[in-house]
Structure formats: C-alpha cells, structure tokens
Coordinates of C-alpha atoms in Angstrom, one line a residue:
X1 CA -60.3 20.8 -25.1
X2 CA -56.8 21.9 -24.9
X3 CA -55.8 23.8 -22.1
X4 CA -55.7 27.7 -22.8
X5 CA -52.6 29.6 -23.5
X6 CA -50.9 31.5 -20.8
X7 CA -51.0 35.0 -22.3
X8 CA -49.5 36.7 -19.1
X9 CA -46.3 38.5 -20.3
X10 CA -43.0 36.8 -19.7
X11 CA -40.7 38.6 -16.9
X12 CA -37.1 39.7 -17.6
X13 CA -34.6 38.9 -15.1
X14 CA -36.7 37.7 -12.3
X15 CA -36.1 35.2 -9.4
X16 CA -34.0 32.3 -10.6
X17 CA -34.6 28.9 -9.9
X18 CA -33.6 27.6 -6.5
X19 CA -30.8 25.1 -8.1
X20 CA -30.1 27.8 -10.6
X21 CA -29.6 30.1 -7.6
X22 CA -27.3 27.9 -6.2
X23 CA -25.3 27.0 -9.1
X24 CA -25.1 30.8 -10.0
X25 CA -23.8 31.4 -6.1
X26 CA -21.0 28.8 -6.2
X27 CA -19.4 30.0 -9.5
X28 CA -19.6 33.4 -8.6
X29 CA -17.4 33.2 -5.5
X30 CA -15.1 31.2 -7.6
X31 CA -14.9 33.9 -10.2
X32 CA -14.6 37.4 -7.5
X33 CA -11.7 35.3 -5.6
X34 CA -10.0 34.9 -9.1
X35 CA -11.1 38.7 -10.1
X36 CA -9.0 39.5 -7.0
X37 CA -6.2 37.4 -7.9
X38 CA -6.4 39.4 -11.2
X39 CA -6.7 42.9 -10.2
X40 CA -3.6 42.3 -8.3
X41 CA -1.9 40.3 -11.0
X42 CA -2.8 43.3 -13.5
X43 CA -1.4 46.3 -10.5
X44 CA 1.8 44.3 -10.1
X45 CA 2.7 44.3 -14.2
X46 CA 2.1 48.0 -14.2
X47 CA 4.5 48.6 -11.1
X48 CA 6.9 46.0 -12.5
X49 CA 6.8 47.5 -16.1
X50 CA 7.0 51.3 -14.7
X51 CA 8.9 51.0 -11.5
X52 CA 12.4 52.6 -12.3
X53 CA 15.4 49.9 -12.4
X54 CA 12.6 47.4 -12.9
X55 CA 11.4 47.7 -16.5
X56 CA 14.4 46.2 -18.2
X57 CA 13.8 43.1 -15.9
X58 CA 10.1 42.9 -17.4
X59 CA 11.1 42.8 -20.7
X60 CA 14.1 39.9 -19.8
X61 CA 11.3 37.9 -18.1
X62 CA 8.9 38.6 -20.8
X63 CA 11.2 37.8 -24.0
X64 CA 12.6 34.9 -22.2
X65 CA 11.7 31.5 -24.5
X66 CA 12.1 28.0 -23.7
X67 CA 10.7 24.7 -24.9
X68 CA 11.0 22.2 -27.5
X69 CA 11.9 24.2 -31.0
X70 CA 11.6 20.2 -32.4
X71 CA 8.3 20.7 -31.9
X72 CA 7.9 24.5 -32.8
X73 CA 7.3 25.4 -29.4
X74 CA 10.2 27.6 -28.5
X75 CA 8.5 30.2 -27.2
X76 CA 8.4 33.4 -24.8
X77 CA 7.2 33.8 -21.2
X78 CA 4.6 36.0 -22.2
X79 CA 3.7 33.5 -25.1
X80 CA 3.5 30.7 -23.3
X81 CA 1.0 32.3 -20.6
X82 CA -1.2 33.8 -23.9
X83 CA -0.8 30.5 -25.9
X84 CA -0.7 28.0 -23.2
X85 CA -2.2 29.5 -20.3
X86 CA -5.1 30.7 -21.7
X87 CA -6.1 27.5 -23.0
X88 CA -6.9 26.4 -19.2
X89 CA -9.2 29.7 -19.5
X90 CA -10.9 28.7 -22.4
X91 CA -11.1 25.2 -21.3
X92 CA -13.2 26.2 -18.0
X93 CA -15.3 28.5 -20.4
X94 CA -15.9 25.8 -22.5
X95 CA -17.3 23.5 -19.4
X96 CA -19.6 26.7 -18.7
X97 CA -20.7 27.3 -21.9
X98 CA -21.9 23.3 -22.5
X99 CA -23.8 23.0 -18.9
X100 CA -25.2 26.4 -19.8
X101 CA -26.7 24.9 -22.8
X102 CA -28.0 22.0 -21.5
X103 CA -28.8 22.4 -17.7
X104 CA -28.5 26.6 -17.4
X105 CA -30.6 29.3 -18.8
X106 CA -29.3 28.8 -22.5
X107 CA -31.0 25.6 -22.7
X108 CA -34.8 27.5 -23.1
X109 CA -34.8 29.3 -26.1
X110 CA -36.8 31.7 -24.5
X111 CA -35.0 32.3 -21.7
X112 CA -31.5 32.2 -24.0
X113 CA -33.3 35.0 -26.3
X114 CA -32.2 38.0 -23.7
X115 CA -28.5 36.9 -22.6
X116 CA -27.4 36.0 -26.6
X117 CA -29.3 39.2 -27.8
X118 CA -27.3 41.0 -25.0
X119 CA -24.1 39.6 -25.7
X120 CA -24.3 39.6 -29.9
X121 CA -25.7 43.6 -29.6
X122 CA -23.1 44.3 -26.7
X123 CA -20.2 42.9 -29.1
X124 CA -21.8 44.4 -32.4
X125 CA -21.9 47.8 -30.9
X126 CA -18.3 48.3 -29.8
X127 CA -17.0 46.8 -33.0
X128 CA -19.2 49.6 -35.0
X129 CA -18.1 52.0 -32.1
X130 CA -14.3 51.5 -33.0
X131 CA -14.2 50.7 -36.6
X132 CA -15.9 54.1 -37.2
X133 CA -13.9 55.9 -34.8
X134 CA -11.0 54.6 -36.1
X135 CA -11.6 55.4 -40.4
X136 CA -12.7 58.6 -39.3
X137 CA -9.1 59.1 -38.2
X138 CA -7.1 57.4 -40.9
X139 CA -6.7 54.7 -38.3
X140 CA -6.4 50.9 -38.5
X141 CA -9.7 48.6 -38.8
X142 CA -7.4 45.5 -37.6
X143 CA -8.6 46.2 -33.8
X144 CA -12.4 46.0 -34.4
X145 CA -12.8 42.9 -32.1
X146 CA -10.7 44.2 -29.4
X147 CA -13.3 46.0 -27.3
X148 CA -15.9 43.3 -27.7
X149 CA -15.4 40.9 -25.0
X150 CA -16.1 41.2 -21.4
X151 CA -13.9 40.1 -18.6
X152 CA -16.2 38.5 -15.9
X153 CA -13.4 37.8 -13.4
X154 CA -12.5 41.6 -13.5
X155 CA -16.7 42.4 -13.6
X156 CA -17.3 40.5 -10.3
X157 CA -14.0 41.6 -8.4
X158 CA -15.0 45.0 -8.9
X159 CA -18.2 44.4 -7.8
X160 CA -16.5 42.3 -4.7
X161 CA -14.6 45.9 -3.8
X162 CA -17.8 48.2 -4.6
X163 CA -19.5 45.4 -1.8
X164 CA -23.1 46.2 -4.1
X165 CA -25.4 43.4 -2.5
X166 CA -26.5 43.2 -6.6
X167 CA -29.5 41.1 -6.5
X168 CA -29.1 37.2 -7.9
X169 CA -31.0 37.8 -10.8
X170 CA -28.8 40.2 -12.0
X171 CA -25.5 38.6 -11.2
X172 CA -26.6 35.6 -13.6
X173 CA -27.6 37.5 -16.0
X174 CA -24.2 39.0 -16.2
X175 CA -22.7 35.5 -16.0
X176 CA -24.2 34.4 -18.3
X177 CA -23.9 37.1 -20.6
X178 CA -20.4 36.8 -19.9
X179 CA -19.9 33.3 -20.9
X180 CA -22.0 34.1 -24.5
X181 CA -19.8 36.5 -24.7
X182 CA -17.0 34.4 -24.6
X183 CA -18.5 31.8 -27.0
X184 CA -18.4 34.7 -29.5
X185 CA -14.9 35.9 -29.0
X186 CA -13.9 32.3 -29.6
X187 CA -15.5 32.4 -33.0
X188 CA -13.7 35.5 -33.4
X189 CA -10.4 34.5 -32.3
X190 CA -10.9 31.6 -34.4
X191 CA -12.0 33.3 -37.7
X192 CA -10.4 36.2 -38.1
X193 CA -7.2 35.6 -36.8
X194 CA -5.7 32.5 -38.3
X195 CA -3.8 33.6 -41.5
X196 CA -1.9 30.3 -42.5
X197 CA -3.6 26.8 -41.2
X198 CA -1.2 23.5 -41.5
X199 CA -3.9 21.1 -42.3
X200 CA -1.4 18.0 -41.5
X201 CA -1.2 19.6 -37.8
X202 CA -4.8 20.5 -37.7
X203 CA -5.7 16.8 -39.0
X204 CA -3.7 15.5 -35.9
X205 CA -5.7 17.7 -33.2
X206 CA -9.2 16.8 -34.9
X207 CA -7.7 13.0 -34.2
X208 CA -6.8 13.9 -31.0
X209 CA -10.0 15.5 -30.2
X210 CA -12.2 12.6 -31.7
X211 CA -9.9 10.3 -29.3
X212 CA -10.6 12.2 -26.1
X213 CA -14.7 12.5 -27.1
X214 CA -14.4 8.6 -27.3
X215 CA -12.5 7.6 -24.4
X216 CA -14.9 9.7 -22.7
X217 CA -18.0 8.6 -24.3
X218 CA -16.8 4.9 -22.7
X219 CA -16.3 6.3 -19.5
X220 CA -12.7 6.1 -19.2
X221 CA -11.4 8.1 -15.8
X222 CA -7.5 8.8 -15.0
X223 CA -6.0 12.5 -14.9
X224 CA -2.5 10.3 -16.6
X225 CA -4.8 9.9 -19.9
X226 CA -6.6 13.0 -20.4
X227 CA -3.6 15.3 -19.6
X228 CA -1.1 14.3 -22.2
X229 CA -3.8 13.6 -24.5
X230 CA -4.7 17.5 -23.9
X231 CA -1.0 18.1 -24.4
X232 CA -1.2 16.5 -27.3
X233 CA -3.7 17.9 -28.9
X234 CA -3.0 21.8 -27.8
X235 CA 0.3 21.5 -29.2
X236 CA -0.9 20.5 -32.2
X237 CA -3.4 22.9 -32.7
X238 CA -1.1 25.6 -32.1
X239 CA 1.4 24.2 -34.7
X240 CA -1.8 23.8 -36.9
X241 CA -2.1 28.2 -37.3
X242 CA -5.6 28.2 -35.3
X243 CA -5.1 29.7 -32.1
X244 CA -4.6 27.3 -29.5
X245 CA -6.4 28.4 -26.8
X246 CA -9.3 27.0 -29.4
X247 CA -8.3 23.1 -28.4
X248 CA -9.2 24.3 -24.5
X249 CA -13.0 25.1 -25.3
X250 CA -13.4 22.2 -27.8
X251 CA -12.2 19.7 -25.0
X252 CA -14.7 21.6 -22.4
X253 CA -17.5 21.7 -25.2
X254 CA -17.2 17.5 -24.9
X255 CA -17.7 16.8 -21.3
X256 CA -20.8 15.6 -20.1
X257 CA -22.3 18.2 -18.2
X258 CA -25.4 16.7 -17.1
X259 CA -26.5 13.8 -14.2
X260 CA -26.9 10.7 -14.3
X261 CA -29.1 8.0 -11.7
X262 CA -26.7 8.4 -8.8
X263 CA -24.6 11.1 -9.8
X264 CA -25.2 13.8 -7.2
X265 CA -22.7 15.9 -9.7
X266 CA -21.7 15.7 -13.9
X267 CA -18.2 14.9 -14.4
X268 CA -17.9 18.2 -16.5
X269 CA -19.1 20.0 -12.8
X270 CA -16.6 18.0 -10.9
X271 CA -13.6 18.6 -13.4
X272 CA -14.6 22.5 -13.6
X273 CA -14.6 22.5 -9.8
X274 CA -10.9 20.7 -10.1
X275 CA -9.6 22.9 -12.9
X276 CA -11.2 26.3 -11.8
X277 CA -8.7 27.0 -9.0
X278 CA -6.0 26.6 -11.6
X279 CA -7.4 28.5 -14.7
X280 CA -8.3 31.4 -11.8
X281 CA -5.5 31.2 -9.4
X282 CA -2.8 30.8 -11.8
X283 CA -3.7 30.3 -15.5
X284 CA -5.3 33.3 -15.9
X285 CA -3.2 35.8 -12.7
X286 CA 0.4 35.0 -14.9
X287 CA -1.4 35.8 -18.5
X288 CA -2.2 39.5 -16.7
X289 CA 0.6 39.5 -15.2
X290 CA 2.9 39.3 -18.7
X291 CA 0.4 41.4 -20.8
X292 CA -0.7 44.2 -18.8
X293 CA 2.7 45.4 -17.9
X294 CA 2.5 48.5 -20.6
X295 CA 4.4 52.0 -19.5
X296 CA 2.3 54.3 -18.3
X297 CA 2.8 57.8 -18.2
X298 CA 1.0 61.5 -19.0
X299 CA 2.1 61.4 -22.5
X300 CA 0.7 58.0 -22.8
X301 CA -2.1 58.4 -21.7
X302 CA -2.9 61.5 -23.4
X303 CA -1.8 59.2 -26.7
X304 CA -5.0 57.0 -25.9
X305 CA -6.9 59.9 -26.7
X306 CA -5.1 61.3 -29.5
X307 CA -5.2 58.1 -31.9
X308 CA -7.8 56.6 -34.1
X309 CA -6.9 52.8 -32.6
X310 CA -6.9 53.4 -29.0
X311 CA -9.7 56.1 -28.5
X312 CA -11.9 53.5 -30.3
X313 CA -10.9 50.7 -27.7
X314 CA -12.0 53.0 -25.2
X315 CA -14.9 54.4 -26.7
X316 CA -15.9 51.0 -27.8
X317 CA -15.7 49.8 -24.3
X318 CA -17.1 52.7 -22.1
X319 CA -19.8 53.8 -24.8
X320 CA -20.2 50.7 -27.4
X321 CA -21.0 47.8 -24.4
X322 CA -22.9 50.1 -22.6
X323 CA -25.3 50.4 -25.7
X324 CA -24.9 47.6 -26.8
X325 CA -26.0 45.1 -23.9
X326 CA -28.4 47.9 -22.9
X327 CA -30.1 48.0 -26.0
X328 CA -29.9 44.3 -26.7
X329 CA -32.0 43.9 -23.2
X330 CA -34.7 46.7 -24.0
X331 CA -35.4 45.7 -27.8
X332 CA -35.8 42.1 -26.1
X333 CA -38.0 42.4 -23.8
X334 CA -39.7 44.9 -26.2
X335 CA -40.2 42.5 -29.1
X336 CA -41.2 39.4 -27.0
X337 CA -43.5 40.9 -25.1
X338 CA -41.6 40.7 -22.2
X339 CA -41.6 42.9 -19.0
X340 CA -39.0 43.4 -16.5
X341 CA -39.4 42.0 -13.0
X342 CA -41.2 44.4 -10.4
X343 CA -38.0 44.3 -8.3
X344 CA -36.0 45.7 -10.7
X345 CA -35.5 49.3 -12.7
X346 CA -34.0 49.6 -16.1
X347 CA -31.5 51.7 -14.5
X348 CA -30.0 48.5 -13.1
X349 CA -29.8 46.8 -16.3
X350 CA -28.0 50.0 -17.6
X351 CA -25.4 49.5 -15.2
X352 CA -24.7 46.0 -15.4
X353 CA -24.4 47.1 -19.3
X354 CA -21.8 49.7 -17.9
X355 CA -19.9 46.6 -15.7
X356 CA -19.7 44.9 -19.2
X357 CA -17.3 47.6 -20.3
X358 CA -15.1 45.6 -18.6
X359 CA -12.8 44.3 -21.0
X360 CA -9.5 42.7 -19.8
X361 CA -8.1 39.0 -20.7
X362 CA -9.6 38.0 -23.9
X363 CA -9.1 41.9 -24.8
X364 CA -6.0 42.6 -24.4
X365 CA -5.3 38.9 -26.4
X366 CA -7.3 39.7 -29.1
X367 CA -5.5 43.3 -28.4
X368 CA -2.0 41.7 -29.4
X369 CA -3.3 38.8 -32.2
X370 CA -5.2 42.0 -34.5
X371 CA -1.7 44.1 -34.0
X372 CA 0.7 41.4 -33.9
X373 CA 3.9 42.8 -35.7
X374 CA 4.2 46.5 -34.5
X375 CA 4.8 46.1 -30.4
X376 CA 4.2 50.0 -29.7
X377 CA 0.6 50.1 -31.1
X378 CA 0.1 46.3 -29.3
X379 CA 1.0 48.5 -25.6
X380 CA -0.8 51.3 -27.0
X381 CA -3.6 49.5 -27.2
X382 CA -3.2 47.5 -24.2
X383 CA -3.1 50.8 -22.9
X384 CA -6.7 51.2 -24.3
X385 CA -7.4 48.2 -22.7
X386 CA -6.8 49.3 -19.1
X387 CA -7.6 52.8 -19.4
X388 CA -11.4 52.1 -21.0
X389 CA -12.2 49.3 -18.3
X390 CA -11.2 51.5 -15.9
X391 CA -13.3 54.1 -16.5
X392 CA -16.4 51.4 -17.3
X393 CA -15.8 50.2 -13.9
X394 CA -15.5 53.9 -12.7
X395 CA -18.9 54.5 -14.6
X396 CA -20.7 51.3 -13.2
X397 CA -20.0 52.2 -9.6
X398 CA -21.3 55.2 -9.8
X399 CA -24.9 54.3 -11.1
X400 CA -24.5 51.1 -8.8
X401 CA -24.0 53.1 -5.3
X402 CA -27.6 55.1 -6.4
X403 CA -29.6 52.0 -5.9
X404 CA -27.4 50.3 -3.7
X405 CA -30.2 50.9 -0.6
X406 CA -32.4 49.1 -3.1
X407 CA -30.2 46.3 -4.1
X408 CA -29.9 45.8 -0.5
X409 CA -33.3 45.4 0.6
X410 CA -33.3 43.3 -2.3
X411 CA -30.7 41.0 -1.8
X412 CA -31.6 40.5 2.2
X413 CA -35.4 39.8 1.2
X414 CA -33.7 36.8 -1.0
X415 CA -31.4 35.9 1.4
X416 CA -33.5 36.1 4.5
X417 CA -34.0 32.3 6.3
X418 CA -36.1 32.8 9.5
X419 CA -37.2 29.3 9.8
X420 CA -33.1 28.1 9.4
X421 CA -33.9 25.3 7.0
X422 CA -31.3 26.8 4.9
X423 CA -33.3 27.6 1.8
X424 CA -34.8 30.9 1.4
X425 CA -38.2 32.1 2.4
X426 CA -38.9 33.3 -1.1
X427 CA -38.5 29.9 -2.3
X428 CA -41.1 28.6 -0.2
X429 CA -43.9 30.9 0.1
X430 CA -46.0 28.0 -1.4
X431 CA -44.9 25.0 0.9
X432 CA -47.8 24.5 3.3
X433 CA -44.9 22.8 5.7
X434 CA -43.1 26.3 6.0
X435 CA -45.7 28.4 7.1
X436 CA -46.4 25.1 9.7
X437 CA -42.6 25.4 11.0
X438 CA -43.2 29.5 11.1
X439 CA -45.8 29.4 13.2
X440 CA -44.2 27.2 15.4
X441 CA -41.5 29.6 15.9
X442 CA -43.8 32.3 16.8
X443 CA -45.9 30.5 19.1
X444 CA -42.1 29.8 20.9
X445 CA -41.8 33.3 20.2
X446 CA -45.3 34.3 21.7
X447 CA -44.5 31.9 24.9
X448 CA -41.4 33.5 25.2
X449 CA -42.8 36.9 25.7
X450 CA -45.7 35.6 27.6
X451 CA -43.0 33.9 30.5
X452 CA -41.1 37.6 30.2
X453 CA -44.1 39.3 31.2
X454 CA -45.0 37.4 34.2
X455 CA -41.6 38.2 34.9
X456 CA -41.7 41.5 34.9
X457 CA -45.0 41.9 36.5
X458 CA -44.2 39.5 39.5
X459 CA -40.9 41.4 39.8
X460 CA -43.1 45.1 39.8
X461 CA -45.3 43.9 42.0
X462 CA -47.7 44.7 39.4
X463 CA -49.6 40.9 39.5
X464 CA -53.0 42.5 39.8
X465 CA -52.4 44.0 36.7
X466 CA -51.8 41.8 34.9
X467 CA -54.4 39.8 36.2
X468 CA -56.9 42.3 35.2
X469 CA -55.8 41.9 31.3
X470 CA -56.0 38.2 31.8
X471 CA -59.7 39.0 32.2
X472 CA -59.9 41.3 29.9
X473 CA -59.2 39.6 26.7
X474 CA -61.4 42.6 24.7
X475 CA -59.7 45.3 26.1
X476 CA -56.5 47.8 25.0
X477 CA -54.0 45.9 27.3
X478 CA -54.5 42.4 26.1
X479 CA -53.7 43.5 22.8
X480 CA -51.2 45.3 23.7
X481 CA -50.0 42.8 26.0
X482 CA -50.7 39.4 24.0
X483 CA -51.5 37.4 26.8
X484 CA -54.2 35.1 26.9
X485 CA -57.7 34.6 29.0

C-alpha cells in the first residue's frame, strides 16, 4: 500500500532550516554592513550636490570621462560607476540568484511559489500604480519600471538602525524576495531598455561567455584568467546596446554553486564571499554616491508631488510594493492551502511588504535608462526615488516598533543556546542527546544550589533545620528547598 498523503496544511514562513539559517545569517550581515556603507554613500551625494560652493564640483566630478574612445568607452564618472560598477552588483546577484535555485528556497517549487508570487505581484503592482497615475496626468509611461525593484542593502541597513530583532524567517523571506526581485529587474533592464543591439559586439560577448562557462566547466582556477576574460566580455556587451551590467549576472548565473565530495564550500560561495566586500564596499557606495546627488529643496520637493512621473515613483513605491508583496503573500498562502506559521501575524508580513518600498540602486538606474535624454526629469525622478523610500522606510518602522516586544521574544527563543553547543535549542528539540547534556547541566545546577544551602544554613546556625527537611522529603520545605533524603 502506498503510504498516505500528508494532508496537514503547509506553513508560510516558518522556521528555516538549520543550514538555511546559517546561510541566511552570514549574507545578511554582509548586506546591513554594505546598507550602511550605502546610506552614508547616498547622505554624502545629497550634501555634496546641495552644499553651497560645492555643487559645481559634483557636476565636474560627475561629467568627468576617461577611457579608451578606440574602444567606445570614453565615458563619465557617473557612467562608469552605473555601467561598470554595477556590473560587480549584478554579478554578486547573479551568484545568489543560481545557489538560490539550486541549494536555497527557490529550488522547491513549493517553497519558491510564495517569494516569486511576492516578488512578480510586488513589481506588477507599482508598475500599474505609476503608469495609471502617470496617464491620468498627461504624464510619461517611460518610468513604469522605476518603482519596481527593491533595494535589499538599503532594506537591511534600515532595519540595522531600527535594531528590530525581526525573526529569521522573515529576514529570508525578504532576501530572497529581494534577490527574485532582482532577477526580474534584470529582465527588465534587459528588454525594455535596449533600443539599438550591435549583433557583431553581442556575438563577441556570447563567445566570451561560452569561453568562461568552459574554462570553468574544466576546472580551470586563476583570478589572471577570469578577470580580463570578464573585461572582455563586459566591454563588449556594453558596445553590443544591451546593458552591460547584463554580462555581471550571466557570468554569476554560471558558477557552480553547489558541493562537491570534499568541498566544505562551492566555488560560486567562495568567489561571492571574495567579491561581496567589493560589490558592497565600493561597487555599489560610488554608484550612490554619483546618482543620488540630486538638489533638494522645498520647491522640489513639492514638484514630486505636483507631477504625473514622480508622484507615481512615490506612490508606486510607498502604496504599489506594499500591495503588491502583501497581496502576492495572502492570495498564496490562500490558494495553496497554506497557513502562516503560529509565531507570526499578517501584520508582520505587511511590514516587511512596507520595507520592500525600498527602492534605491536598481531604481534610480532604471530611473536614468527610462528618461535618458531630458536630465531635469532623470533628478526629478531620482528625486522620487529618495523621497518614496524614505517614506517606505518611515512607514515600515512604524508598524515594525508595534510588534517589536514580539519579534523579540521571538528572535531570543531562536537564538537561545543553554547547553552552549552552538546550535540552537529549537533545532534540537528532537535529539535525545540534548535533553541528555540538559539534564546534566541542571543536575550541576541542582548540586550547585544544594552546596549553597548547606552554606547558608551552617553559616545561620540553622543546621537543625535543615536537617529536619532532610527527613522530611514529603513536606513544604523539601520542595521548597530541593534537597534530598
């Protein structure tokens, strides 16, 4: 007979796996230290950009190209951090992206169901959000995708300064979300935003690609290969028309990303740990820095409000994500039969939908490729940009503080360790060895006490005492007391 079907319903965003729980810890530090680095990037453009005697010196720095115009690559500062930059960005997401589809949560189709549903509703939404706010204003469509990405970096470092002890399960579902997210803008970026393609150029990267999937394939190590190749091949799919940040995540989508018999980690998990610091630390910091240095005053920001294009950035951000990812979650779990984990409220999953109104990097670059061509709508919308994350970031703090007592209690119930073996209790409350090791520690414990109140009593002069609970094992002071016959 076959065994019967397990028709319990499936739990949304409970406890992760203990590797998965691990895995989700690591690359969240990684990505609040590089939200810092990015909030502070993004606060010194403004001050540079705004500061008086300073904003001429932005614009120098900004405008400033260099490179090889042989090779069509005489470009700006700021173009170089969007174009070049950018592709470290999108190379890391790439690396995520492939171990998320074969070792994360993306690999079970049931488990990928919530975080792509999420992520297509939370960048369908905004796009419907602006592209009707904007025709009902005699606006532009051309900035429909700029208010559907999510800036993780900037969704953790808020969280880091907000100090929310948000419990594990929800923190990977917001990574993940996040890197689905990115996945799509990719698409995006690729799609809609390549007007003239030089197949000649294009041909070259595709070779250049195929030669860095085989050289890998053969197992062929040395930074001095793979970096010109990825030169290479980045400057030819820029010269190409496709947005080059595309070469990044197609050289990340080819590393190996699972282990092998003695691997204790996957080359793509020990090249992401080497590239990381510099896609977060530097990369991703300098492309803030040169894109987020808009002026900023009362008129402007009352402009935000007053035009079709920007009020649907910030509408789409603050309103459209919010729905979006919400609603993606709820008609998920609705549909499949799912139910969300005891722990948990759907008041948490609406604001971690409100943290995903966090739009920054891949925003405010999609921000100046749908309105390249007229610079004072590309700040306005920048503007946007800044100004709509803010106030999603405003919005998710807010409902996070309410239930930050029970994200708390949460969070220390998944990290608490009393037997100090270094994995949590939760993850063990089926190992007959742990509850062995516990009650060791409380008979030590017991002993303890026991030696504390012979102490005590010897020191009292109170020995015939506690003699008489000794003897009286039944009575009100041996319990009380603990001491044995």
């Amino acid at each position: 007979m076959s065994a019967p079907r397990n028709t319990a319903p499936r739990k949304v965003l409970g406890r992760l796996s203990l590797p998965e729980r691990n895995f989700v810890a690591e690359a969240l530090r990684a990505e609040t230290v590089g939200g810092v680095l990015l909030l502070a990037a993004a606060v010194a453009a403004l001050i540079w950009a705004n500061a008086p005697g300073l904003h001429d010196s932005y614009e120098s720095v900004s405008h400033f190209h260099f490179g090889p115009a042989a090779l069509g690559l005489h470009l700006s500062v700021a173009h170089w951090a969007a174009d070049g930059l950018l592709a470290i960005f999108f190379f890391v997401a790439g690396i995520e992206l492939k171990r998320e589809l074969v070792a994360g949560d993306l690999k079970d189709p049931r488990a990928a169901a919530l975080p792509v549903a999420a992520a297509l509703c939370g960048m369908a939404v905004p796009a419907l959000v602006y592209t009707l706010t904007s025709l009902s204003g005699g606006g532009s469509p051309a900035g429909w995708a700029v208010p559907t990405a999510t800036d993780i970096a900037f969704a953790l470092a808020v969280l880091a300064v907000i100090g929310t002890s948000l419990p594990s399960a929800l923190r990977a579902f917001l990574l993940t979300l996040a890197v689905v997210d990115d996945l799509f803008a990719i698409l995006i970026i690729a799609v809609f935003f390549t007007s003239t393609i030089d197949f000649v150029a294009l041909g070259g990267a595709a070779v250049g690609l195929l030669a860095f999937w085989l050289l890998l394939r053969q197992g062929v190590t040395g930074w001095y290969i793979y970096v010109p190749l990825a030169l290479v091949i980045w400057a030819l799919m820029y010269n190409s028309g496709v947005h080059a940040t595309i070469a990044g995540v197609a050289m990340g989508l080819m590393l190996r990303c699972t282990t092998r018999e003695g691997e204790e980690h996957s080359p793509g998990e020990r090249i992401e740990h080497l590239v990381r610091p510099l896609s977060a630390g530097l990369a991703v910091p300098l492309f803030a820095l040169f894109s987020a240095g808009v002026a900023i005053s009362g008129n402007a920001i009352g402009d935000v409000f007053g035009k079709p294009e920007t009020l649907g950035v910030v509408l789409g951000l603050v309103v459209g994500k919010t729905i979006g990812v919400f609603g993606g979650t709820w008609l998920t779990a609705r549909f499949t039969r799912a139910s969300l984990s005891e722990d948990l409220a759907w008041a948490d999953v609406f604001a971690v939908a409100a943290l995903a109104g966090i739009g920054f990097t891949v925003s405010l670059l999609i921000g100046e490729l749908a309105f390249e061509g007229d610079a004072v709508l590309t700040d306005e919308v920048k503007a946007a940009v800044l100004l709509g994350s803010l106030i999603a970031a405003t919005l998710a703090t807010v409902l996070l503080k309410l239930r930050n007592a029970e994200h708390r209690r949460m969070w220390e119930a998944e990290e608490r360790d009393d037997d100090l073996d270094g994995i949590p209790d939760v993850y063990e409350e089926d190992d007959p060895a742990y509850h062995l090791r516990m009650a060791e520690i409380y008979d030590r414990k017991a002993a303890e006490h026991r030696r504390r109140a012979e102490g005590i009593a010897r020191e009292s002069g109170r020995e015939e005492a506690l003699g008489e609970t000794r003897a009286e094992p039944g009575e009100g002071p041996t319990r009380a007391t603990g001491l044995p016959k």
